[in-house]
Short mmCIF file of C-alpha atoms in Angstrom, two decimals:
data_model
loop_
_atom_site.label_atom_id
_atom_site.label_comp_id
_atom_site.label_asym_id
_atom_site.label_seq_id
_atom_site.Cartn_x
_atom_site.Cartn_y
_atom_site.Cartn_z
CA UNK A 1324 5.45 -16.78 -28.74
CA UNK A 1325 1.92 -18.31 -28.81
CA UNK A 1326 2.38 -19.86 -25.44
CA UNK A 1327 3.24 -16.72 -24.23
CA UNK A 1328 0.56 -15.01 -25.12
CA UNK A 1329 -2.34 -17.95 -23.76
CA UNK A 1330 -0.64 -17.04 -20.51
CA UNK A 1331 -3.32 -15.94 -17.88
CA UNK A 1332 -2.41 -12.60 -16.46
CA UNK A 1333 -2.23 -12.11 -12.89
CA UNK A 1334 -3.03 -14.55 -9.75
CA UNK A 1335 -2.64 -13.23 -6.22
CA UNK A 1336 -2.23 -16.07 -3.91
CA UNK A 1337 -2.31 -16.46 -0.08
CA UNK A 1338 -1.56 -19.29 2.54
CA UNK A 1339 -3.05 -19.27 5.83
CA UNK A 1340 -2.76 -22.42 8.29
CA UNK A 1341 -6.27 -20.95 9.81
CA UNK A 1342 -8.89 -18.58 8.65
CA UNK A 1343 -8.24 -14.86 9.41
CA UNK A 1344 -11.45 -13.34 9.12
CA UNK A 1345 -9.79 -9.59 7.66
CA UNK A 1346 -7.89 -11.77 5.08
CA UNK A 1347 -10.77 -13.94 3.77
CA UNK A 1348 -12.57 -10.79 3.40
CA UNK A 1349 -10.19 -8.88 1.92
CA UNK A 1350 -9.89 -12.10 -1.14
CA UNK A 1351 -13.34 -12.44 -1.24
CA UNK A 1352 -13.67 -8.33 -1.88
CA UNK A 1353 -10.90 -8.41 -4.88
CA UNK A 1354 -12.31 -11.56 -6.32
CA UNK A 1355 -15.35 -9.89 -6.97
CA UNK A 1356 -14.28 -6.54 -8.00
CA UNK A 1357 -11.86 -8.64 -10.57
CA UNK A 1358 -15.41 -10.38 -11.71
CA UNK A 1359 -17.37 -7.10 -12.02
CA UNK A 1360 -15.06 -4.95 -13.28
CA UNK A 1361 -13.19 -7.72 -16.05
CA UNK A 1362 -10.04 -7.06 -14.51
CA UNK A 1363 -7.28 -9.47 -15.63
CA UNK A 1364 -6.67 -11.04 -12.04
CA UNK A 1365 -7.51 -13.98 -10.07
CA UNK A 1366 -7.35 -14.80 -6.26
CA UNK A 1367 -6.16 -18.13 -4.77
CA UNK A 1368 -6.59 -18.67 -1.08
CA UNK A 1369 -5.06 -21.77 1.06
CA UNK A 1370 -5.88 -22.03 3.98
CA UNK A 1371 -5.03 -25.34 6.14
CA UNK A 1372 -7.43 -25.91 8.69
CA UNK A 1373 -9.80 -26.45 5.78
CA UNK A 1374 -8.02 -29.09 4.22
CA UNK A 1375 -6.63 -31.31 6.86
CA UNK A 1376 -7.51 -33.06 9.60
CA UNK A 1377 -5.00 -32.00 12.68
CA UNK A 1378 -2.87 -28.85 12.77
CA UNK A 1379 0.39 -30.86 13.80
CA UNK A 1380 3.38 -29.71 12.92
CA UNK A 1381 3.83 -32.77 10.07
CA UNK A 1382 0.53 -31.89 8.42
CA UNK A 1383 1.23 -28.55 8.26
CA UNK A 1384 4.39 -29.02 6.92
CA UNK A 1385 3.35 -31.23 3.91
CA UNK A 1386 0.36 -29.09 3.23
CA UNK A 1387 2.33 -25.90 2.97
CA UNK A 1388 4.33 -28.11 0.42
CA UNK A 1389 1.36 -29.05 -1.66
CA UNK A 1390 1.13 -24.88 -1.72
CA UNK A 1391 4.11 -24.55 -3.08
CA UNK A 1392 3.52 -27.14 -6.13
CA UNK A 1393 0.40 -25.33 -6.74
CA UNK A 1394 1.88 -22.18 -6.80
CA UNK A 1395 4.87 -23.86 -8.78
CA UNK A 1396 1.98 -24.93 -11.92
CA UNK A 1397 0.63 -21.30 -11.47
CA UNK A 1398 3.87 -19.52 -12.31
CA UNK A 1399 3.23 -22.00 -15.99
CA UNK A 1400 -0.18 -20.68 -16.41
CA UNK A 1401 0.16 -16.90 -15.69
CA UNK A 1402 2.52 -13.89 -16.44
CA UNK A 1403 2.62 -12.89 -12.75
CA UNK A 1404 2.00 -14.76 -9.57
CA UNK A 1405 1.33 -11.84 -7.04
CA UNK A 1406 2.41 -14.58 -4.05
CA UNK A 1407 2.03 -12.89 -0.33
CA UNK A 1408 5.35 -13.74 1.64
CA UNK A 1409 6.13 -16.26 3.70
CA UNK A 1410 8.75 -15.28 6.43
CA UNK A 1411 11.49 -17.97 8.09
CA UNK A 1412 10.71 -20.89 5.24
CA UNK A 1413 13.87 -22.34 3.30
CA UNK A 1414 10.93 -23.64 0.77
CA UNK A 1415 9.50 -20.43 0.09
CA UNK A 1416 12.87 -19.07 -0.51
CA UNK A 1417 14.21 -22.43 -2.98
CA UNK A 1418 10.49 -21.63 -5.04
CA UNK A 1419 11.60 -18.17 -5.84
CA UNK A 1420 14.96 -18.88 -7.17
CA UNK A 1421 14.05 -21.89 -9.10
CA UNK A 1422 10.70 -19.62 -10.38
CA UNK A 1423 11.11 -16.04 -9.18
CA UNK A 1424 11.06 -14.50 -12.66
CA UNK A 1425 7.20 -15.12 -12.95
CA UNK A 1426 6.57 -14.13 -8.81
CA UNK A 1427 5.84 -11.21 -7.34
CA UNK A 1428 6.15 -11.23 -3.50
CA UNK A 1429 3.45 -9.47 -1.35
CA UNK A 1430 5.05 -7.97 1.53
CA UNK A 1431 2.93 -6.62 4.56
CA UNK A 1432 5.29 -5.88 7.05
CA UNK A 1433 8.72 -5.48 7.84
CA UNK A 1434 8.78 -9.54 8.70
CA UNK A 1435 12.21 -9.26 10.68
CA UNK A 1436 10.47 -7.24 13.18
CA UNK A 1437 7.11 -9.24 13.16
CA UNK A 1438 9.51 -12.58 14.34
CA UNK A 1439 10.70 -10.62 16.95
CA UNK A 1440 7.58 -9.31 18.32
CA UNK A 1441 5.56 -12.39 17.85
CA UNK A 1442 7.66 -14.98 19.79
CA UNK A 1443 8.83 -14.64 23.20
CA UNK A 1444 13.14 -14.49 23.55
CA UNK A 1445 13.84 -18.65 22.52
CA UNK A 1446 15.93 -20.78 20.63
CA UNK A 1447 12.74 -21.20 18.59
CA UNK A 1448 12.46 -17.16 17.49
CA UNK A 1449 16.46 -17.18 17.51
CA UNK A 1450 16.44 -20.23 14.86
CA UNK A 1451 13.09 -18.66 12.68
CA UNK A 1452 14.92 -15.06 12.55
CA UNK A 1453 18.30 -16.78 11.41
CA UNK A 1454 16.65 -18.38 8.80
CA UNK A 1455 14.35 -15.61 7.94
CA UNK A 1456 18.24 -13.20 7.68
CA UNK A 1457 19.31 -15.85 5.24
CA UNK A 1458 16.50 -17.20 3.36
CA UNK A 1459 14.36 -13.95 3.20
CA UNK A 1460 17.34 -11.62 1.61
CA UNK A 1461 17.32 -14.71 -1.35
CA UNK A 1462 13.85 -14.65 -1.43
CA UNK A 1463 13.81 -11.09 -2.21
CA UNK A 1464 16.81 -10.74 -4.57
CA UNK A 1465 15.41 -13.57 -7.10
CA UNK A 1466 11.64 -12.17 -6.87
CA UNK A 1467 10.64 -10.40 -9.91
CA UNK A 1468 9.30 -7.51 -8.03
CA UNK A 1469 8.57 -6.41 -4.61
CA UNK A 1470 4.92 -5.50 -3.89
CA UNK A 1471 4.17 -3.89 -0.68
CA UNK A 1472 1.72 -1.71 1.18
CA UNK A 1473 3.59 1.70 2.05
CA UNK A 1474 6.96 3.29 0.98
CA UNK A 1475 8.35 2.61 3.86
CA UNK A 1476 7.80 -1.38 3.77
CA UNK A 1477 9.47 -0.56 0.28
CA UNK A 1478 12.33 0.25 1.34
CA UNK A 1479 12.81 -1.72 3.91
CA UNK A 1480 12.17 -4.67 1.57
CA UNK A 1481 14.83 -3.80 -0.91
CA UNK A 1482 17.41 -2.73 1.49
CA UNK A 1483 16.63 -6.97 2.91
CA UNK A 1484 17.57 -7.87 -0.83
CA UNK A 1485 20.99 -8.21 -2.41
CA UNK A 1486 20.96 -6.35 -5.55
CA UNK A 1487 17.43 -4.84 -5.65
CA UNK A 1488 17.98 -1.25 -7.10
CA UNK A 1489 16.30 1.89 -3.99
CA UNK A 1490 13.00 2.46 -6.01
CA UNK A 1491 12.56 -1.69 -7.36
CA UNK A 1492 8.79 -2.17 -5.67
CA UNK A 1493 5.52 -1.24 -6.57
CA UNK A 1494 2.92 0.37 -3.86
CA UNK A 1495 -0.38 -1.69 -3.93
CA UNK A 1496 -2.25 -0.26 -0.90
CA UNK A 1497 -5.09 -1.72 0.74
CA UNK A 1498 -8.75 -1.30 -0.45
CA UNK A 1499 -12.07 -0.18 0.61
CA UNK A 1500 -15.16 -2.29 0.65
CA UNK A 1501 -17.67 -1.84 -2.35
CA UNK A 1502 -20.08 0.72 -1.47
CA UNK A 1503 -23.20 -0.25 0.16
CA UNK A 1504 -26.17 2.13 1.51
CA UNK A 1505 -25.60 3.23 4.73
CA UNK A 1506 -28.09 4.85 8.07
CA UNK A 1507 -27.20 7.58 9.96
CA UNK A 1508 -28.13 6.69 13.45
CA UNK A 1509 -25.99 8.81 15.41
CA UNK A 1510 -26.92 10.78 18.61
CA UNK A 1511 -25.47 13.81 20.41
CA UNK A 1512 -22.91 11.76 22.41
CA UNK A 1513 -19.42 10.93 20.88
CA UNK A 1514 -19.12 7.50 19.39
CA UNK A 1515 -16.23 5.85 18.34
CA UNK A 1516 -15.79 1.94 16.79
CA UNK A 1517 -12.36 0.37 16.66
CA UNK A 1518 -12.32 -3.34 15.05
CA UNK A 1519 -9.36 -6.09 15.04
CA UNK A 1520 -9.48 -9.56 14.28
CA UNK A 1521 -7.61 -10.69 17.23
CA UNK A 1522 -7.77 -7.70 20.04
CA UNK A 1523 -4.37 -8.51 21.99
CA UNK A 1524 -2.20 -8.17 18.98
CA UNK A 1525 0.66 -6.28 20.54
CA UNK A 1526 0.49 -2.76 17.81
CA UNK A 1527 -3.16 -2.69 17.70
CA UNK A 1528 -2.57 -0.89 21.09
CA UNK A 1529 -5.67 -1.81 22.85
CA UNK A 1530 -4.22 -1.94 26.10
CA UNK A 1531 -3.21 2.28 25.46
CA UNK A 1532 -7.20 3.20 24.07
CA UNK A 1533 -8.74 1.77 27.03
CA UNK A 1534 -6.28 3.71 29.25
CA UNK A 1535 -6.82 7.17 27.32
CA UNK A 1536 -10.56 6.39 27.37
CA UNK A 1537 -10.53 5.83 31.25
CA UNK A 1538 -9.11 9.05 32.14
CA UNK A 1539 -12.06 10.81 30.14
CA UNK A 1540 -14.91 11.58 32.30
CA UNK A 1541 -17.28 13.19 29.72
CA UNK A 1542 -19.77 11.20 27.84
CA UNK A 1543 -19.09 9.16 24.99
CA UNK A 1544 -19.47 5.66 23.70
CA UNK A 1545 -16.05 2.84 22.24
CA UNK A 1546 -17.66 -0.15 20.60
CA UNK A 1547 -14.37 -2.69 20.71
CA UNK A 1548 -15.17 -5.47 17.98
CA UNK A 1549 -12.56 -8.35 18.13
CA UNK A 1550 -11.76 -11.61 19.99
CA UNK A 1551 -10.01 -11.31 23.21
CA UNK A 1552 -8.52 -14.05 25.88
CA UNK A 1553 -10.37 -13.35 28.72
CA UNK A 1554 -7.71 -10.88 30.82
CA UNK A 1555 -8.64 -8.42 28.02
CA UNK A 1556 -11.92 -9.24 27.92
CA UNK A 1557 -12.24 -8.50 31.74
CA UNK A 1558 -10.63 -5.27 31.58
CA UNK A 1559 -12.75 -3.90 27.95
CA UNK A 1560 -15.54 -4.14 30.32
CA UNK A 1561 -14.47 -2.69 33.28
CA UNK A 1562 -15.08 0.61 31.55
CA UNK A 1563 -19.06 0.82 31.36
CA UNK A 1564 -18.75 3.18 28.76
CA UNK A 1565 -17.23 0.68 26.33
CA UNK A 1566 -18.73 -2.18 24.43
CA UNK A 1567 -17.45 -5.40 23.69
CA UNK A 1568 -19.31 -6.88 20.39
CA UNK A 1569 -16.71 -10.13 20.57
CA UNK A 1570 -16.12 -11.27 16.62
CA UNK A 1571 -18.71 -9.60 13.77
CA UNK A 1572 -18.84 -10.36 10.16
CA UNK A 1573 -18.95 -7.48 7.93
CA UNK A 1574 -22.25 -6.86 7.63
CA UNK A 1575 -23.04 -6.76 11.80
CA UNK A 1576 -19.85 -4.64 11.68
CA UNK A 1577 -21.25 -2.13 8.97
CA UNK A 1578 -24.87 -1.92 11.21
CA UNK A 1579 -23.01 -1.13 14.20
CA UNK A 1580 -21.10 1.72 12.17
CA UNK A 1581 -24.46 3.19 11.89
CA UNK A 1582 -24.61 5.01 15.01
CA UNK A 1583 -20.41 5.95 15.05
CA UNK A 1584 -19.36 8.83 14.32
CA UNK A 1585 -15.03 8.57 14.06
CA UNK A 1586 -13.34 5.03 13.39
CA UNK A 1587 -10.08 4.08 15.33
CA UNK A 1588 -7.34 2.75 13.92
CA UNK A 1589 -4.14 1.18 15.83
CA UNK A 1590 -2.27 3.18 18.98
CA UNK A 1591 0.67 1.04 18.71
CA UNK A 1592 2.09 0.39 15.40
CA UNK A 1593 5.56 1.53 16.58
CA UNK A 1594 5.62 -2.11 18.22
CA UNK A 1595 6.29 -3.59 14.40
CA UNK A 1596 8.62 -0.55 14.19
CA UNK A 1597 6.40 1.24 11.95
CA UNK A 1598 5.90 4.78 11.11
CA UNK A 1599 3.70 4.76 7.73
CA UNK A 1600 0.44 2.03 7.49
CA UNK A 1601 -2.73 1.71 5.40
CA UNK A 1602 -4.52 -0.83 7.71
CA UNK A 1603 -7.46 -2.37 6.20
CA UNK A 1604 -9.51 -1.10 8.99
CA UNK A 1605 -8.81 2.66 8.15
CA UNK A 1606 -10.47 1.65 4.68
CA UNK A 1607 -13.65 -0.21 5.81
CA UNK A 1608 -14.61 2.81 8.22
CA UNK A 1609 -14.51 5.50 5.34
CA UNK A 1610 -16.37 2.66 3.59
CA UNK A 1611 -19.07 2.82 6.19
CA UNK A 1612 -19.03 6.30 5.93
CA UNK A 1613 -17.08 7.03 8.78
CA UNK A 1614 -13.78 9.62 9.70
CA UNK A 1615 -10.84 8.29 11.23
CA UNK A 1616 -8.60 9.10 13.37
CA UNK A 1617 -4.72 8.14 13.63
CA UNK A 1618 -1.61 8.00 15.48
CA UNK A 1619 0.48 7.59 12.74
CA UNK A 1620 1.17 7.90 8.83
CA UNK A 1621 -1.13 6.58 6.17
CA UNK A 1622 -0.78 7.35 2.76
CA UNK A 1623 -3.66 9.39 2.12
CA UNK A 1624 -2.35 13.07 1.07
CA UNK A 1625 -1.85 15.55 3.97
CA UNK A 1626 -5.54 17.65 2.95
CA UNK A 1627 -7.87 14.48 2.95
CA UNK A 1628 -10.08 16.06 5.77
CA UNK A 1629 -11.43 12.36 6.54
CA UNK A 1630 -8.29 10.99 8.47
CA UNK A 1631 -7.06 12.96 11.46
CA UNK A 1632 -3.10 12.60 11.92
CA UNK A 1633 -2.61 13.03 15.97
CA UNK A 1634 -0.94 11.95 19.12
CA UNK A 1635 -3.33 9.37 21.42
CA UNK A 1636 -4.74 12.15 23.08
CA UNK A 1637 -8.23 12.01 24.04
CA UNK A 1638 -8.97 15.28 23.63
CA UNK A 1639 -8.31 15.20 20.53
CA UNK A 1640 -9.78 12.46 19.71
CA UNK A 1641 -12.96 13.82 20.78
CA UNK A 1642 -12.79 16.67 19.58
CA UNK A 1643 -12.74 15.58 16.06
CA UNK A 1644 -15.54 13.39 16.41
CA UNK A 1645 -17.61 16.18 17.46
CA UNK A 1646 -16.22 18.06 14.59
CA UNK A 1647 -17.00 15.53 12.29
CA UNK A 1648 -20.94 15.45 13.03
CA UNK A 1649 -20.62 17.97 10.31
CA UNK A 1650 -20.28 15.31 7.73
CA UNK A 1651 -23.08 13.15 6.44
CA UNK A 1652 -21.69 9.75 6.12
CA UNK A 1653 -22.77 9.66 2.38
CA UNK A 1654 -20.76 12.78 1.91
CA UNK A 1655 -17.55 10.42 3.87
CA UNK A 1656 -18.14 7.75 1.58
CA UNK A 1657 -18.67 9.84 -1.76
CA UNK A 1658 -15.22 11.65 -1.44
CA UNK A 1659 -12.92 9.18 0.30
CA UNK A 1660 -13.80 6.32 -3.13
CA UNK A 1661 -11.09 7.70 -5.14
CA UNK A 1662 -8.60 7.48 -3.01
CA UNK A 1663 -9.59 3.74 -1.32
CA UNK A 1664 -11.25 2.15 -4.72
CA UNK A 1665 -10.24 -1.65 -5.18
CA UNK A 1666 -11.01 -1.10 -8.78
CA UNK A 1667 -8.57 1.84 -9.82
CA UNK A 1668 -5.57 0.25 -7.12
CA UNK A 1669 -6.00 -3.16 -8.55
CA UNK A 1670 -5.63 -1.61 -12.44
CA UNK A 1671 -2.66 0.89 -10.96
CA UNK A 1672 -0.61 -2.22 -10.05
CA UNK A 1673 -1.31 -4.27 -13.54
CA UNK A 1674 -0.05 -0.91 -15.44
CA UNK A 1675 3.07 -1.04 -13.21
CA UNK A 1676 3.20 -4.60 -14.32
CA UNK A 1677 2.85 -3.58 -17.94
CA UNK A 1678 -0.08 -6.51 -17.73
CA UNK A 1679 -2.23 -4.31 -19.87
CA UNK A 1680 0.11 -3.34 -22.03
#
């Protein structure tokens, strides 16, 4: 009983084989809302590239190995390892059933669908979404709970699992970034910012923006932030109206915010066969003070006048950023905190967990 109770709380771990700029951020942002606010929970991030020398295939392998151990002495130290999923790894799966009662999967996406969209028709994606059928449903029955990011992941999740019960997972949404003073630099003409790591991700839906944004001939300004190969690249900038920042940290991101007036979030999610999202984008622009407009479900209530449900119509799209001009960004930021504070999610999820209990 003592040993129990020496147990650490909560760890939420991550593996990356290369930095992901949106992923750092987002551990670096809960670490220190954990530190500030004395919440119970601690943040682990692996990431590859930083601890070997070559990204073969070998190296990888052993590294994402040396993961696993770590997260194996974890599950001694803590009540709950919050451990984000791993899709298509036998490994992943044989750690969960030898430890699963003290892990808590992190599930993003519907990772059947992500295989399938990320590699082109090959042996390779038919062998990594056999294994994933296999491996992932054993991965999910033996993990203590399912965490995910929408309802709809939710279900998904459990259906994947052989003897989860409908309602077995526990929402933990994405975050907003802690609250910062912000300018408001705007100007008469529409202005719109839409940010993504990596640009020519198939459901950020870059390719459809730049095609509704073409066909508008009144004024207004896109600020694309994002890396791109260089066919992208050519055609961002074949629009004059739209600017291509390349890759910003967060605090170049935030200045350029300054003079938006509506944040865009993806115009393609049905790609991962999604319906219902709460991108971590969507969360930094009310952050920065700034409305947002959608093309699909969040999971913000149906009166929060800050996100704009629509289709990708530009009209639209401008129209509600010259509607918005109404709002002050402080006035953005003030009344979207409750719904997109780190704090009060984080402490949701440890009550589910009966961690505080």
């Amino acid at each position: 009983f003592g040993k129990f109770k020496m147990k650490k709380k909560v760890i939420h771990c991550t593996y990356l084989e290369e930095k992901i700029s949106s992923i750092y951020n987002h551990c670096e942002e809960e670490k220190m809302t954990a530190l500030d606010e004395n919440i119970p929970w601690e943040v682990y991030l692996h990431i590859s590239a930083e601890r070997i020398n070559s990204l073969n295939k070998f190296n990888l392998f052993w590294d994402r190995l040396k993961y696993y151990f770590q997260i194996f002495k974890f599950t001694r130290e803590y009540r709950f390892v919050l451990l984000r999923y791993i899709a298509a790894d036998p490994f992943f799966a044989l750690l969960l059933f030898i430890r699963g009662k003290y892990i808590c999967t992190v599930h993003h996406t519907k990772e059947k669908i992500e295989i399938l969209n990320k590699f082109s028709f090959s042996v390779q994606r038919i062998v990594k979404l056999f294994v994933e059928l296999v491996f992932g449903s054993i991965s999910r029955s033996f993990s203590k709970h399912l965490i995910v990011k929408t309802k709809e992941i939710g279900e998904h999740q459990v259906n994947r699992s052989l003897w989860k019960k409908k309602s077995d997972y526990i929402i933990y949404p994405n975050a907003g970034r802690r609250n910062e003073m912000v300018e408001d630099l705007r100007s008469e003409t529409p202005s719109f910012l839409f940010v993504a790591s990596i640009l020519s991700q198939p459901w950020q839906g870059v390719d459809v923006m730049l095609d509704l944004f073409k066909d508008y001939e009144g004024k207004y300004t896109l600020h694309v932030v994002g890396t791109a190969p260089e066919s992208l690249k050519k055609e961002i900038l074949s629009n004059p109206k739209v600017q291509h920042h390349g890759l910003l940290n967060m605090r170049e991101i935030r200045k350029l915010s300054y003079t938006c007036d509506v944040g865009l979030s993806c115009f393609a999610l049905h790609r991962k066969n999604l319906k219902e999202a709460c991108a971590l984008k969507v969360r930094d622009y009310l952050s920065f003070g700034l409305p947002v407009y959608l093309t699909y479900q969040d999971i913000f209530p149906s009166d929060f006048k800050f996100c704009r449900y629509g289709e990708s119509d530009i009209d639209q799209i401008i129209d509600y950023a010259k509607a918005s001009k109404k709002w002050s960004k402080s006035e953005v930021m003030k009344l979207s905190e409750p719904y997109i504070s780190r704090k009060k999610i984080m402490m949701r999820v440890l009550n589910q967990l009966n961690i505080l209990s």
